[in-house]
Backbone as a printed PyTorch tensor [residue, N CA C, xyz], in Angstrom:
tensor([[[  4.4830,  17.5020,  24.6250],
         [  3.7320,  18.7300,  24.4100],
         [  2.2530,  18.4050,  24.2840]],

        [[  1.4440,  19.2770,  24.9040],
         [  0.0220,  18.9760,  24.9940],
         [ -0.6560,  18.7930,  23.6450]],

        [[ -0.3610,  19.6850,  22.7160],
         [ -1.0730,  19.6700,  21.4390],
         [ -0.4120,  18.7850,  20.3830]],

        [[  0.6340,  18.1020,  20.7790],
         [  1.3200,  17.2530,  19.8050],
         [  0.4130,  16.0850,  19.4150]],

        [[  0.2950,  15.7980,  18.1080],
         [ -0.6340,  14.7400,  17.6890],
         [ -0.1200,  13.3460,  18.0360]],

        [[ -1.0550,  12.4340,  18.2010],
         [ -0.6900,  11.0320,  18.3310],
         [ -0.4100,  10.5000,  16.9350]],

        [[  0.5250,   9.5910,  16.8190],
         [  0.8040,   8.9760,  15.5250],
         [  0.5290,   7.4840,  15.6290]],

        [[ -0.1690,   6.9720,  14.6480],
         [ -0.4860,   5.5560,  14.6100],
         [  0.2870,   4.9200,  13.4600]],

        [[  1.1580,   3.9830,  13.7610],
         [  1.9330,   3.3060,  12.7340],
         [  1.3960,   1.8860,  12.6030]],

        [[  0.8660,   1.5770,  11.4540],
         [  0.3210,   0.2400,  11.2240],
         [  1.1810,  -0.4710,  10.1970]],

        [[  1.8180,  -1.5650,  10.5850],
         [  2.6340,  -2.3460,   9.6610],
         [  1.9280,  -3.6600,   9.3730]],

        [[  1.8000,  -3.9780,   8.1100],
         [  1.1540,  -5.2220,   7.7030],
         [  2.1530,  -6.0280,   6.8900]],

        [[  2.5030,  -7.1910,   7.3630],
         [  3.4390,  -8.0420,   6.6420],
         [  2.6390,  -9.0910,   5.8780]],

        [[  2.7780,  -9.1000,   4.5700],
         [  1.9750, -10.0080,   3.7410],
         [  2.8470, -11.1150,   3.1600]],

        [[  2.3810, -12.3360,   3.2820],
         [  3.1210, -13.4730,   2.7450],
         [  2.9680, -13.5520,   1.2340]],

        [[  4.0060, -13.9230,   0.6040],
         [  4.1840, -14.1030,  -0.8340],
         [  3.0350, -13.7710,  -1.7620]],

        [[  3.2480, -14.1130,  -3.0020],
         [  2.2760, -13.8040,  -4.0470],
         [  1.2750, -14.9340,  -4.2370]],

        [[  1.3390, -15.9460,  -3.3800],
         [  0.4470, -17.0840,  -3.4350],
         [  0.7120, -17.9680,  -4.6550]],

        [[  0.7940, -17.3820,  -5.8200],
         [  1.0460, -18.1590,  -7.0270],
         [  2.4820, -18.6890,  -6.9910]],

        [[  2.6800, -20.0040,  -6.8590],
         [  4.0270, -20.5660,  -6.7360],
         [  4.9010, -20.2670,  -7.9520]],

        [[  4.2750, -20.0830,  -9.1260],
         [  5.0550, -19.7860, -10.3260],
         [  5.8520, -18.5020, -10.1750]],

        [[  5.3280, -17.5750,  -9.3820],
         [  5.9750, -16.2790,  -9.2780],
         [  7.3480, -16.3750,  -8.6460]],

        [[  7.5950, -17.4400,  -7.9050],
         [  8.8960, -17.5610,  -7.2610],
         [  9.9960, -17.7950,  -8.2850]],

        [[  9.6240, -18.1900,  -9.4860],
         [ 10.6270, -18.4370, -10.5240],
         [ 10.9790, -17.1650, -11.2810]],

        [[ 10.2900, -16.0900, -11.0030],
         [ 10.5040, -14.8460, -11.7340],
         [ 10.9340, -13.7360, -10.7940]],

        [[ 11.5360, -12.7160, -11.3810],
         [ 11.9950, -11.5950, -10.5790],
         [ 10.8760, -10.5820, -10.4460]],

        [[ 10.0780, -10.7450,  -9.4180],
         [  8.9770,  -9.8250,  -9.1570],
         [  9.3820,  -8.9830,  -7.9670]],

        [[  9.1790,  -7.7080,  -8.0210],
         [  9.4810,  -6.8890,  -6.8530],
         [  8.4730,  -7.2180,  -5.7620]],

        [[  8.9650,  -7.6120,  -4.6100],
         [  8.0510,  -8.0810,  -3.5690],
         [  7.8690,  -7.0800,  -2.4360]],

        [[  8.4830,  -5.9180,  -2.5760],
         [  8.3220,  -4.9560,  -1.4880],
         [  7.4600,  -3.7950,  -1.9620]],

        [[  6.2410,  -3.7480,  -1.5050],
         [  5.3280,  -2.6630,  -1.8400],
         [  5.0740,  -1.8730,  -0.5650]],

        [[  5.3110,  -0.5910,  -0.6260],
         [  5.1130,   0.2330,   0.5670],
         [  4.0030,   1.2360,   0.3190]],

        [[  3.0330,   1.2570,   1.1960],
         [  1.9290,   2.2090,   1.0660],
         [  1.8600,   3.0580,   2.3150]],

        [[  1.8390,   4.3380,   2.1620],
         [  1.7450,   5.2060,   3.3310],
         [  0.5870,   6.1840,   3.1800]],

        [[ -0.2060,   6.3180,   4.2070],
         [ -1.2360,   7.3500,   4.2460],
         [ -0.9170,   8.2310,   5.4390]],

        [[ -0.7400,   9.5090,   5.2100],
         [ -0.3860,  10.4160,   6.2920],
         [ -1.4700,  11.4600,   6.4740]],

        [[ -1.8540,  11.7060,   7.7180],
         [ -2.8700,  12.7120,   7.9980],
         [ -2.2580,  13.9760,   8.5990]],

        [[ -1.0420,  14.2580,   8.2230],
         [ -0.4310,  15.4990,   8.6920],
         [ -1.1950,  16.6920,   8.1360]],

        [[ -1.7110,  16.5300,   6.9200],
         [ -2.5030,  17.5890,   6.3020],
         [ -3.9030,  17.0370,   6.0720]],

        [[ -4.7540,  17.8160,   5.4440],
         [ -6.1150,  17.3510,   5.1990],
         [ -6.1310,  16.2040,   4.2000]],

        [[ -5.1360,  16.1390,   3.3310],
         [ -5.0870,  15.0760,   2.3380],
         [ -3.9300,  14.1430,   2.6760]],

        [[ -4.1390,  12.8430,   2.5360],
         [ -3.0470,  11.9180,   2.8030],
         [ -2.0660,  11.8710,   1.6380]],

        [[ -0.8310,  11.5410,   1.9360],
         [  0.1530,  11.2810,   0.8860],
         [  0.1720,   9.7750,   0.6590]],

        [[  0.0900,   9.3770,  -0.5690],
         [  0.0730,   7.9540,  -0.8830],
         [  1.3150,   7.6230,  -1.6990]],

        [[  2.0490,   6.6210,  -1.2870],
         [  3.2180,   6.1820,  -2.0370],
         [  2.9770,   4.7590,  -2.5240]],

        [[  3.1730,   4.5400,  -3.7940],
         [  3.0820,   3.1960,  -4.3560],
         [  4.4830,   2.8380,  -4.8330]],

        [[  5.0820,   1.8330,  -4.2350],
         [  6.4730,   1.4930,  -4.5550],
         [  6.5650,   0.0560,  -5.0420]],

        [[  7.1380,  -0.1230,  -6.2260],
         [  7.4300,  -1.4570,  -6.6840],
         [  6.4270,  -2.0420,  -7.6540]],

        [[  6.8830,  -2.3560,  -8.8430],
         [  6.0600,  -3.0520,  -9.8160],
         [  6.9170,  -4.1200, -10.4950]],

        [[  6.2870,  -4.9050, -11.3220],
         [  6.9890,  -5.9770, -12.0130],
         [  8.2270,  -5.4390, -12.7120]],

        [[  9.3710,  -6.0470, -12.4400],
         [ 10.6160,  -5.5390, -13.0170],
         [ 10.6740,  -5.7350, -14.5260]],

        [[  9.7740,  -6.5540, -15.0740],
         [  9.7730,  -6.7470, -16.5190],
         [  9.0420,  -5.6330, -17.2510]],

        [[  8.3470,  -4.7730, -16.5130],
         [  7.6950,  -3.6290, -17.1460],
         [  8.7270,  -2.5280, -17.2840]],

        [[  8.7780,  -1.9070, -18.4460],
         [  9.6980,  -0.7850, -18.6370],
         [  9.3450,   0.3300, -17.6610]],

        [[ 10.3150,   0.8130, -16.8790],
         [ 10.0330,   1.8950, -15.9270],
         [  9.3790,   3.1090, -16.5740]],

        [[  9.7840,   3.4200, -17.8000],
         [  9.2100,   4.5860, -18.4750],
         [  7.7180,   4.3820, -18.7380]],

        [[  7.3290,   3.1300, -19.0020],
         [  5.9190,   2.8180, -19.2380],
         [  5.1300,   3.0150, -17.9520]],

        [[  5.6670,   2.5060, -16.8380],
         [  4.9930,   2.6600, -15.5530],
         [  4.8240,   4.1280, -15.2240]],

        [[  5.8950,   4.8810, -15.4190],
         [  5.8700,   6.3040, -15.0720],
         [  4.7920,   7.0250, -15.8800]],

        [[  4.7430,   6.7360, -17.1710],
         [  3.7690,   7.3960, -18.0410],
         [  2.3420,   6.9970, -17.6650]],

        [[  2.1300,   5.7100, -17.4450],
         [  0.7940,   5.2120, -17.1160],
         [  0.3140,   5.7830, -15.7940]],

        [[  1.1850,   5.7710, -14.7860],
         [  0.7900,   6.2760, -13.4780],
         [  0.5170,   7.7680, -13.5120]],

        [[  1.3650,   8.5140, -14.1930],
         [  1.1680,   9.9620, -14.2600],
         [ -0.1900,  10.2810, -14.8690]],

        [[ -0.4990,   9.6200, -15.9810],
         [ -1.7750,   9.8570, -16.6630],
         [ -2.9370,   9.4330, -15.7690]],

        [[ -2.7950,   8.2680, -15.1370],
         [ -3.8600,   7.7430, -14.2890],
         [ -4.1310,   8.6510, -13.1070]],

        [[ -3.0720,   9.0610, -12.4330],
         [ -3.2340,   9.8710, -11.2310],
         [ -3.8640,  11.2170, -11.5510]],

        [[ -3.4350,  11.8060, -12.6530],
         [ -3.9910,  13.1020, -13.0320],
         [ -5.4520,  12.9650, -13.4470]],

        [[ -5.7810,  11.8520, -14.0850],
         [ -7.1510,  11.6390, -14.5430],
         [ -8.1220,  11.5170, -13.3780]],

        [[ -7.6380,  11.0220, -12.2600],
         [ -8.5260,  10.8120, -11.1290],
         [ -8.2460,  11.7630,  -9.9780]],

        [[ -7.9340,  12.9960, -10.3040],
         [ -7.7820,  14.0660,  -9.3380],
         [ -6.7090,  13.7680,  -8.2960]],

        [[ -5.7420,  12.9770,  -8.6620],
         [ -4.6180,  12.7180,  -7.7720],
         [ -3.3850,  13.3080,  -8.4360]],

        [[ -2.7880,  14.2810,  -7.7960],
         [ -1.6740,  15.0020,  -8.4160],
         [ -0.3440,  14.4000,  -7.9800]],

        [[  0.4700,  13.9340,  -8.9140],
         [  1.7710,  13.3780,  -8.5340],
         [  2.7110,  14.4750,  -8.0450]],

        [[  3.3610,  14.2320,  -6.9180],
         [  4.3440,  15.1850,  -6.4120],
         [  5.7140,  14.8990,  -7.0130]],

        [[  6.0150,  13.6280,  -7.1770],
         [  7.2880,  13.2930,  -7.8160],
         [  7.2570,  11.8470,  -8.2730]],

        [[  8.0740,  11.5390,  -9.2440],
         [  8.2000,  10.1660,  -9.7100],
         [  9.6770,   9.8840,  -9.9060]],

        [[ 10.1770,   8.8410,  -9.2910],
         [ 11.5940,   8.5270,  -9.4260],
         [ 11.7580,   7.1030,  -9.9290]],

        [[ 12.7230,   6.9080, -10.7750],
         [ 13.0310,   5.5750, -11.2900],
         [ 14.3820,   5.1720, -10.7230]],

        [[ 14.4480,   3.9930, -10.1450],
         [ 15.6970,   3.5440,  -9.5450],
         [ 15.9300,   2.0920,  -9.9300]],

        [[ 17.0950,   1.7930, -10.4610],
         [ 17.4150,   0.4230, -10.8280],
         [ 18.2520,  -0.2110,  -9.7320]],

        [[ 17.8560,  -1.3900,  -9.2760],
         [ 18.5940,  -2.0630,  -8.2080],
         [ 18.7730,  -3.5240,  -8.5920]],

        [[ 20.0020,  -3.9460,  -8.7510],
         [ 20.3100,  -5.3330,  -9.1110],
         [ 19.5170,  -5.7920, -10.3260]],

        [[ 19.3620,  -4.8790, -11.2860],
         [ 18.6770,  -5.2450, -12.5190],
         [ 17.1690,  -5.1420, -12.4480]],

        [[ 16.6310,  -4.7770, -11.2920],
         [ 15.1800,  -4.6700, -11.1660],
         [ 14.7540,  -3.2300, -11.4130]],

        [[ 13.6590,  -3.0460, -12.1200],
         [ 13.1440,  -1.7010, -12.3400],
         [ 12.1970,  -1.3280, -11.2120]],

        [[ 12.5940,  -0.3760, -10.3990],
         [ 11.7590,   0.0420,  -9.2730],
         [ 11.2050,   1.4190,  -9.5520]],

        [[  9.9160,   1.5690,  -9.4450],
         [  9.2940,   2.8690,  -9.6750],
         [  8.6560,   3.3550,  -8.3890]],

        [[  8.9360,   4.5710,  -8.0250],
         [  8.2870,   5.1460,  -6.8440],
         [  7.5210,   6.3870,  -7.2600]],

        [[  6.2520,   6.4330,  -6.8850],
         [  5.4160,   7.5790,  -7.2080],
         [  4.8220,   8.1140,  -5.9150]],

        [[  5.2010,   9.3190,  -5.5480],
         [  4.5700,   9.9680,  -4.3950],
         [  3.4570,  10.8450,  -4.9380]],

        [[  2.2720,  10.7310,  -4.3870],
         [  1.1630,  11.5030,  -4.9250],
         [  0.2660,  12.0300,  -3.8220]],

        [[ -0.4800,  13.0300,  -4.1420],
         [ -1.3600,  13.6770,  -3.1760],
         [ -2.8050,  13.4250,  -3.5720]],

        [[ -3.5620,  12.8150,  -2.6730],
         [ -4.9740,  12.5750,  -2.9410],
         [ -5.7500,  13.8280,  -2.5530]],

        [[ -6.4130,  14.4260,  -3.5210],
         [ -7.0480,  15.7210,  -3.2910],
         [ -8.2820,  15.5970,  -2.4000]],

        [[ -9.0740,  14.5760,  -2.5980],
         [-10.2600,  14.3880,  -1.7630],
         [-10.1260,  13.0510,  -1.0440]],

        [[ -9.6480,  13.0850,   0.1600],
         [ -9.2860,  11.8440,   0.8490],
         [-10.4890,  11.0130,   1.2840]],

        [[-11.6710,  11.6030,   1.3270],
         [-12.8450,  10.8520,   1.7640],
         [-13.5390,  10.1500,   0.6010]],

        [[-13.0630,  10.3830,  -0.6070],
         [-13.7770,   9.8870,  -1.7750],
         [-13.3080,   8.4800,  -2.1340]],

        [[-13.9490,   7.4710,  -1.5600],
         [-13.5700,   6.0880,  -1.8340],
         [-13.8270,   5.7240,  -3.2910]],

        [[-14.7820,   6.4130,  -3.9020],
         [-15.0910,   6.1460,  -5.3110],
         [-13.8680,   6.4040,  -6.1790]],

        [[-13.1320,   7.4580,  -5.8600],
         [-11.9180,   7.7780,  -6.6110],
         [-10.9180,   6.6370,  -6.4940]],

        [[-10.7980,   6.0740,  -5.3010],
         [ -9.8570,   4.9770,  -5.1000],
         [-10.2700,   3.7490,  -5.9000]],

        [[-11.5680,   3.4780,  -5.9230],
         [-12.0350,   2.3300,  -6.7020],
         [-11.7630,   2.5340,  -8.1900]],

        [[-11.9860,   3.7620,  -8.6540],
         [-11.7220,   4.0600, -10.0610],
         [-10.2280,   3.9650, -10.3570]],

        [[ -9.4320,   4.4420,  -9.4120],
         [ -7.9830,   4.3860,  -9.5990],
         [ -7.5110,   2.9420,  -9.6800]],

        [[ -8.0430,   2.0980,  -8.8130],
         [ -7.6650,   0.6890,  -8.8370],
         [ -8.0190,   0.0720, -10.1860]],

        [[ -9.2250,   0.3720, -10.6550],
         [ -9.6780,  -0.1620, -11.9420],
         [ -8.7890,   0.3420, -13.0760]],

        [[ -8.4750,   1.6290, -13.0310],
         [ -7.6670,   2.2280, -14.0860],
         [ -6.2360,   1.6790, -14.0690]],

        [[ -5.6680,   1.5700, -12.8650],
         [ -4.3230,   1.0080, -12.7430],
         [ -4.2880,  -0.4140, -13.2770]],

        [[ -5.3030,  -1.1850, -12.9150],
         [ -5.3760,  -2.5700, -13.3400],
         [ -5.4300,  -2.6780, -14.8580]],

        [[ -6.3320,  -1.9320, -15.4780],
         [ -6.4940,  -2.0300, -16.9330],
         [ -5.3030,  -1.4340, -17.6740]],

        [[ -4.6510,  -0.4340, -17.0660],
         [ -3.5380,   0.2230, -17.7520],
         [ -2.2490,  -0.5820, -17.6730]],

        [[ -2.0310,  -1.2450, -16.5330],
         [ -0.7440,  -1.9090, -16.3210],
         [ -0.7770,  -3.3890, -16.6810]],

        [[ -1.9250,  -4.0390, -16.5260],
         [ -1.9980,  -5.4770, -16.7660],
         [ -1.4770,  -5.9210, -18.1300]],

        [[ -1.6990,  -5.1440, -19.2100],
         [ -1.1750,  -5.5960, -20.5040],
         [  0.3420,  -5.7780, -20.5120]],

        [[  1.0430,  -5.1310, -19.5750],
         [  2.5010,  -5.2090, -19.5450],
         [  3.0050,  -6.2420, -18.5450]],

        [[  2.0900,  -6.9270, -17.8680],
         [  2.4780,  -7.8620, -16.8180],
         [  2.3340,  -9.2920, -17.3150]],

        [[  3.3870, -10.0860, -17.0830],
         [  3.3750, -11.4570, -17.5730],
         [  2.3300, -12.3130, -16.8460]],

        [[  2.2080, -12.1250, -15.5450],
         [  1.2980, -12.9540, -14.7540],
         [  0.1910, -12.0760, -14.2010]],

        [[ -0.8390, -11.9140, -14.9970],
         [ -1.8640, -10.9180, -14.6880],
         [ -2.6500, -11.2420, -13.4210]],

        [[ -2.9840, -12.5060, -13.2430],
         [ -3.7980, -12.8740, -12.0900],
         [ -3.1420, -12.4850, -10.7790]],

        [[ -1.8380, -12.7140, -10.6970],
         [ -1.1220, -12.4120,  -9.4650],
         [ -1.0770, -10.9230,  -9.2080]],

        [[ -0.8140, -10.1500, -10.2630],
         [ -0.7310,  -8.6970, -10.0840],
         [ -2.0930,  -8.1440,  -9.6830]],

        [[ -3.1410,  -8.7340, -10.2520],
         [ -4.4950,  -8.2840,  -9.9210],
         [ -4.7690,  -8.5240,  -8.4370]],

        [[ -4.2750,  -9.6450,  -7.9220],
         [ -4.4390,  -9.9300,  -6.5020],
         [ -3.7500,  -8.8580,  -5.6660]],

        [[ -2.5880,  -8.4130,  -6.1280],
         [ -1.8930,  -7.3530,  -5.4020],
         [ -2.7360,  -6.0900,  -5.3500]],

        [[ -3.3050,  -5.7210,  -6.5010],
         [ -4.1290,  -4.5120,  -6.5380],
         [ -5.3500,  -4.6630,  -5.6350]],

        [[ -5.9840,  -5.8210,  -5.6940],
         [ -7.1770,  -6.0450,  -4.8870],
         [ -6.8520,  -6.0480,  -3.4020]],

        [[ -5.6290,  -6.4490,  -3.0840],
         [ -5.2150,  -6.4830,  -1.6830],
         [ -4.8370,  -5.0900,  -1.1870]],

        [[ -4.1750,  -4.3430,  -2.0550],
         [ -3.6390,  -3.0430,  -1.6610],
         [ -4.7220,  -2.0120,  -1.3920]],

        [[ -5.6730,  -1.9090,  -2.3020],
         [ -6.6210,  -0.8110,  -2.2090],
         [ -7.6850,  -0.9610,  -1.1220]],

        [[ -8.1250,  -2.1740,  -0.7530],
         [ -9.0520,  -2.2440,   0.3740],
         [ -8.4670,  -1.6620,   1.6580]],

        [[ -7.1410,  -1.6930,   1.7880],
         [ -6.5090,  -1.0850,   2.9590],
         [ -6.7840,   0.4130,   2.9570]],

        [[ -6.7320,   1.0260,   1.7730],
         [ -7.0730,   2.4410,   1.6690],
         [ -8.5100,   2.6640,   2.1280]],

        [[ -9.4060,   1.7980,   1.6510],
         [-10.8250,   1.9790,   1.9480],
         [-11.0790,   1.8980,   3.4480]],

        [[-10.3910,   0.9860,   4.1160],
         [-10.5730,   0.8320,   5.5540],
         [ -9.9370,   2.0050,   6.2990]],

        [[ -8.7730,   2.4270,   5.8340],
         [ -7.9870,   3.4060,   6.5750],
         [ -8.5280,   4.8210,   6.4700]],

        [[ -8.9920,   5.1930,   5.2990],
         [ -9.3890,   6.5830,   5.0920],
         [-10.6210,   6.9190,   5.9270]],

        [[-10.5310,   7.9980,   6.6570],
         [-11.6520,   8.4410,   7.4690],
         [-11.7330,   7.7790,   8.8300]],

        [[-10.7630,   6.9300,   9.1660],
         [-10.7800,   6.2570,  10.4630],
         [ -9.4660,   6.4900,  11.1920]],

        [[ -9.5430,   6.5670,  12.4970],
         [ -8.3390,   6.5620,  13.3200],
         [ -8.1500,   5.1340,  13.8040]],

        [[ -6.9670,   4.6010,  13.6030],
         [ -6.7400,   3.2170,  13.9880],
         [ -6.6470,   3.1010,  15.5030]],

        [[ -7.1930,   2.0250,  16.0300],
         [ -7.1040,   1.7010,  17.4460],
         [ -6.9520,   0.1850,  17.5060]],

        [[ -6.6220,  -0.3830,  18.6510],
         [ -6.5370,  -1.8490,  18.7150],
         [ -7.8150,  -2.5310,  18.2340]],

        [[ -8.9710,  -1.9310,  18.5230],
         [-10.2380,  -2.5240,  18.0690],
         [-10.3340,  -2.4750,  16.5510]],

        [[ -9.9590,  -1.3220,  15.9650],
         [ -9.9730,  -1.2040,  14.5040],
         [ -8.9520,  -2.1400,  13.8760]],

        [[ -7.8410,  -2.3370,  14.5630],
         [ -6.8060,  -3.2350,  14.0630],
         [ -7.3440,  -4.6550,  13.9510]],

        [[ -8.0970,  -5.0760,  14.9610],
         [ -8.6970,  -6.4090,  14.9330],
         [ -9.6820,  -6.5240,  13.7780]],

        [[-10.4400,  -5.4570,  13.5290],
         [-11.3740,  -5.4380,  12.4010],
         [-10.6190,  -5.5750,  11.0900]],

        [[ -9.5190,  -4.8230,  10.9760],
         [ -8.7000,  -4.8880,   9.7700],
         [ -8.1290,  -6.2860,   9.5940]],

        [[ -7.6640,  -6.8770,  10.6800],
         [ -7.1040,  -8.2280,  10.6160],
         [ -8.1520,  -9.2200,  10.1290]],

        [[ -9.3710,  -9.0970,  10.6480],
         [-10.4520,  -9.9970,  10.2360],
         [-10.7420,  -9.8480,   8.7540]],

        [[-10.7060,  -8.6070,   8.2700],
         [-10.9550,  -8.3480,   6.8520],
         [ -9.8630,  -8.9740,   6.0010]],

        [[ -8.6160,  -8.7870,   6.4330],
         [ -7.4940,  -9.2690,   5.6370],
         [ -7.4150, -10.7870,   5.6200]],

        [[ -7.9020, -11.4370,   6.6710],
         [ -7.8510, -12.9000,   6.7110],
         [ -8.6190, -13.5200,   5.5450]],

        [[ -9.6070, -12.7920,   5.0340],
         [-10.4050, -13.3300,   3.9410],
         [ -9.8600, -13.0120,   2.5670]],

        [[ -8.7280, -12.2880,   2.5040],
         [ -8.1900, -11.8780,   1.2080],
         [ -7.3600, -12.9940,   0.5780]],

        [[ -7.1890, -12.9110,  -0.7460],
         [ -6.4370, -13.9430,  -1.4470],
         [ -4.9390, -13.8390,  -1.1780]],

        [[ -4.4560, -12.6420,  -0.8830],
         [ -3.0620, -12.4930,  -0.4860],
         [ -3.0210, -12.6400,   1.0250]],

        [[ -2.2630, -13.6050,   1.5200],
         [ -2.2570, -13.8920,   2.9500],
         [ -1.4740, -12.8330,   3.7200]],

        [[ -1.8220, -12.6360,   4.9670],
         [ -1.0120, -11.7830,   5.8340],
         [ -0.5580, -12.6220,   7.0110]],

        [[  0.6350, -12.3250,   7.5170],
         [  1.0650, -13.1130,   8.6720],
         [  1.2140, -12.2890,   9.9360]],

        [[  1.2060, -10.9680,   9.8400],
         [  1.2310, -10.2050,  11.0840],
         [  0.7750,  -8.7760,  10.8690]],

        [[  0.1960,  -8.2080,  11.8950],
         [ -0.2050,  -6.8040,  11.9070],
         [  0.3400,  -6.1930,  13.1890]],

        [[  0.9110,  -5.0180,  13.0860],
         [  1.4130,  -4.3450,  14.2810],
         [  0.9230,  -2.9110,  14.2970]],

        [[  0.3400,  -2.5040,  15.3930],
         [ -0.0920,  -1.1190,  15.5620],
         [  0.7310,  -0.4960,  16.6790]],

        [[  1.3730,   0.6170,  16.3730],
         [  2.1780,   1.3220,  17.3660],
         [  1.6320,   2.7330,  17.5100]],

        [[  1.3480,   3.1410,  18.7230],
         [  0.8230,   4.4820,  18.9730],
         [  1.9010,   5.3020,  19.6650]],

        [[  2.2170,   6.4710,  19.1030],
         [  3.2510,   7.3270,  19.6810],
         [  2.7210,   8.7280,  19.9360]],

        [[  3.2470,   9.3500,  20.9520],
         [  3.0320,  10.7820,  21.1600],
         [  4.4270,  11.3730,  21.2650]],

        [[  4.8040,  12.1740,  20.2650],
         [  6.1930,  12.6220,  20.1870],
         [  7.0710,  11.4200,  19.9130]],

        [[  8.1090,  11.2100,  20.7280],
         [  8.9980,  10.0640,  20.5370],
         [  8.6450,   8.9190,  21.4800]],

        [[  7.6020,   9.1080,  22.2710],
         [  7.2260,   8.0920,  23.2550],
         [  6.2330,   7.1050,  22.6600]],

        [[  6.5440,   5.8180,  22.7740],
         [  5.6130,   4.7820,  22.3310],
         [  4.6240,   4.5280,  23.4590]],

        [[  3.3500,   4.8080,  23.2010],
         [  2.3230,   4.6490,  24.2260],
         [  1.7480,   3.2390,  24.2410]],

        [[  1.6790,   2.6490,  23.0770],
         [  1.0390,   1.3380,  23.0010],
         [  1.5060,   0.6190,  21.7490]],

        [[  1.6660,  -0.6830,  21.8530],
         [  1.9860,  -1.4800,  20.6670],
         [  1.1380,  -2.7420,  20.7150]],

        [[  0.4470,  -3.0180,  19.6400],
         [ -0.4230,  -4.1850,  19.5630],
         [ -0.0370,  -4.9930,  18.3340]],

        [[  0.2290,  -6.2740,  18.5110],
         [  0.5880,  -7.1210,  17.3720],
         [ -0.3850,  -8.2900,  17.2740]],

        [[ -0.7080,  -8.6490,  16.0580],
         [ -1.5510,  -9.8150,  15.8170],
         [ -0.8090, -10.7440,  14.8670]],

        [[ -0.7110, -12.0010,  15.2270],
         [ -0.0880, -12.9750,  14.3370],
         [ -1.1950, -13.7960,  13.6970]],

        [[ -1.2060, -13.8200,  12.3840],
         [ -2.3200, -14.4590,  11.6780],
         [ -2.0100, -15.8810,  11.2310]],

        [[ -0.8520, -16.3870,  11.6380],
         [ -0.5650, -17.7930,  11.4060],
         [ -0.1280, -18.1700,  10.0100]],

        [[  0.4160, -17.2260,   9.2490],
         [  0.8880, -17.5410,   7.9080],
         [  2.4070, -17.4230,   7.8800]],

        [[  3.0550, -18.2120,   7.0610],
         [  4.4960, -18.0440,   6.8930],
         [  4.8960, -18.3940,   5.4660]],

        [[  5.7190, -17.5530,   4.8830],
         [  6.2060, -17.7460,   3.5260],
         [  7.5860, -17.1240,   3.4300]],

        [[  8.3330, -17.4930,   2.4160],
         [  9.6940, -16.9710,   2.2910],
         [  9.7390, -15.6600,   1.5180]],

        [[  8.6910, -15.3550,   0.7700],
         [  8.6610, -14.1070,   0.0130],
         [  7.5990, -13.2210,   0.6330]],

        [[  7.9520, -11.9940,   0.9570],
         [  7.0020, -11.1420,   1.6550],
         [  6.8880,  -9.7790,   1.0070]],

        [[  5.7460,  -9.1740,   1.1900],
         [  5.5560,  -7.7720,   0.8190],
         [  5.1120,  -7.0660,   2.0870]],

        [[  5.5610,  -5.8560,   2.2700],
         [  5.2220,  -5.1510,   3.5060],
         [  4.4350,  -3.8950,   3.1940]],

        [[  3.3870,  -3.6730,   3.9660],
         [  2.5590,  -2.4890,   3.8070],
         [  2.6310,  -1.7030,   5.1070]],

        [[  2.9290,  -0.4250,   5.0130],
         [  3.0050,   0.3890,   6.2260],
         [  2.1110,   1.5990,   6.0380]],

        [[  1.1950,   1.7920,   6.9570],
         [  0.2750,   2.9170,   6.8770],
         [  0.5290,   3.8100,   8.0780]],

        [[  0.7020,   5.0930,   7.8330],
         [  1.0450,   6.0270,   8.9020],
         [ -0.1180,   6.9790,   9.1340]],

        [[ -0.5110,   7.1430,  10.3780],
         [ -1.6420,   7.9990,  10.7270],
         [ -1.2210,   9.0360,  11.7560]],

        [[ -1.9430,  10.1250,  11.8250],
         [ -1.8070,  11.0360,  12.9590],
         [ -3.1600,  11.6480,  13.2490]],

        [[ -3.4100,  11.9480,  14.5130],
         [ -4.6410,  12.6450,  14.8740],
         [ -4.2970,  14.1080,  15.0880]],

        [[ -5.2860,  14.9660,  15.0000],
         [ -5.0270,  16.4060,  15.1350],
         [ -5.5680,  16.9070,  16.4570]]])
């Protein structure tokens, strides 16, 4: 259909937590981030935190944080899997162009959650890695050229990445797929997926 939007699916596979000590602990290693441009505001999902943090604490901290920074939570679900506490918070960013809000949110999340995390340095690296993706993504339509820019940016981060894949679709048809291998390999991975659409 002529007016059907293009969808850009960007998958970023990130190698482990870098800190070798973390392999001895049960840390949730799957973090999923989605930004959708179906509406004027993107939907942001933050999935997975340290299983040693009480889920109720995460839920309370995130709810307060999101509301404080003009981000309204749509839902919060707690799910226990194999003894791990998994928290999923779907939220709506009211002003998607406001990078300042994202920086404040990162700072607030860091200061609010770090007291409950056993290995603070590692978790801080996760936050520092996660939010720059928001900064790059918001206000831009991804293209192979932008993907290369993103890859270059991520290569300098403390959390390593080993691959980036950009898939462009119109309806159910895949128009283009671009993958970059960044030469990293680890046994523990976190995956970031960002979803885009043009209007």
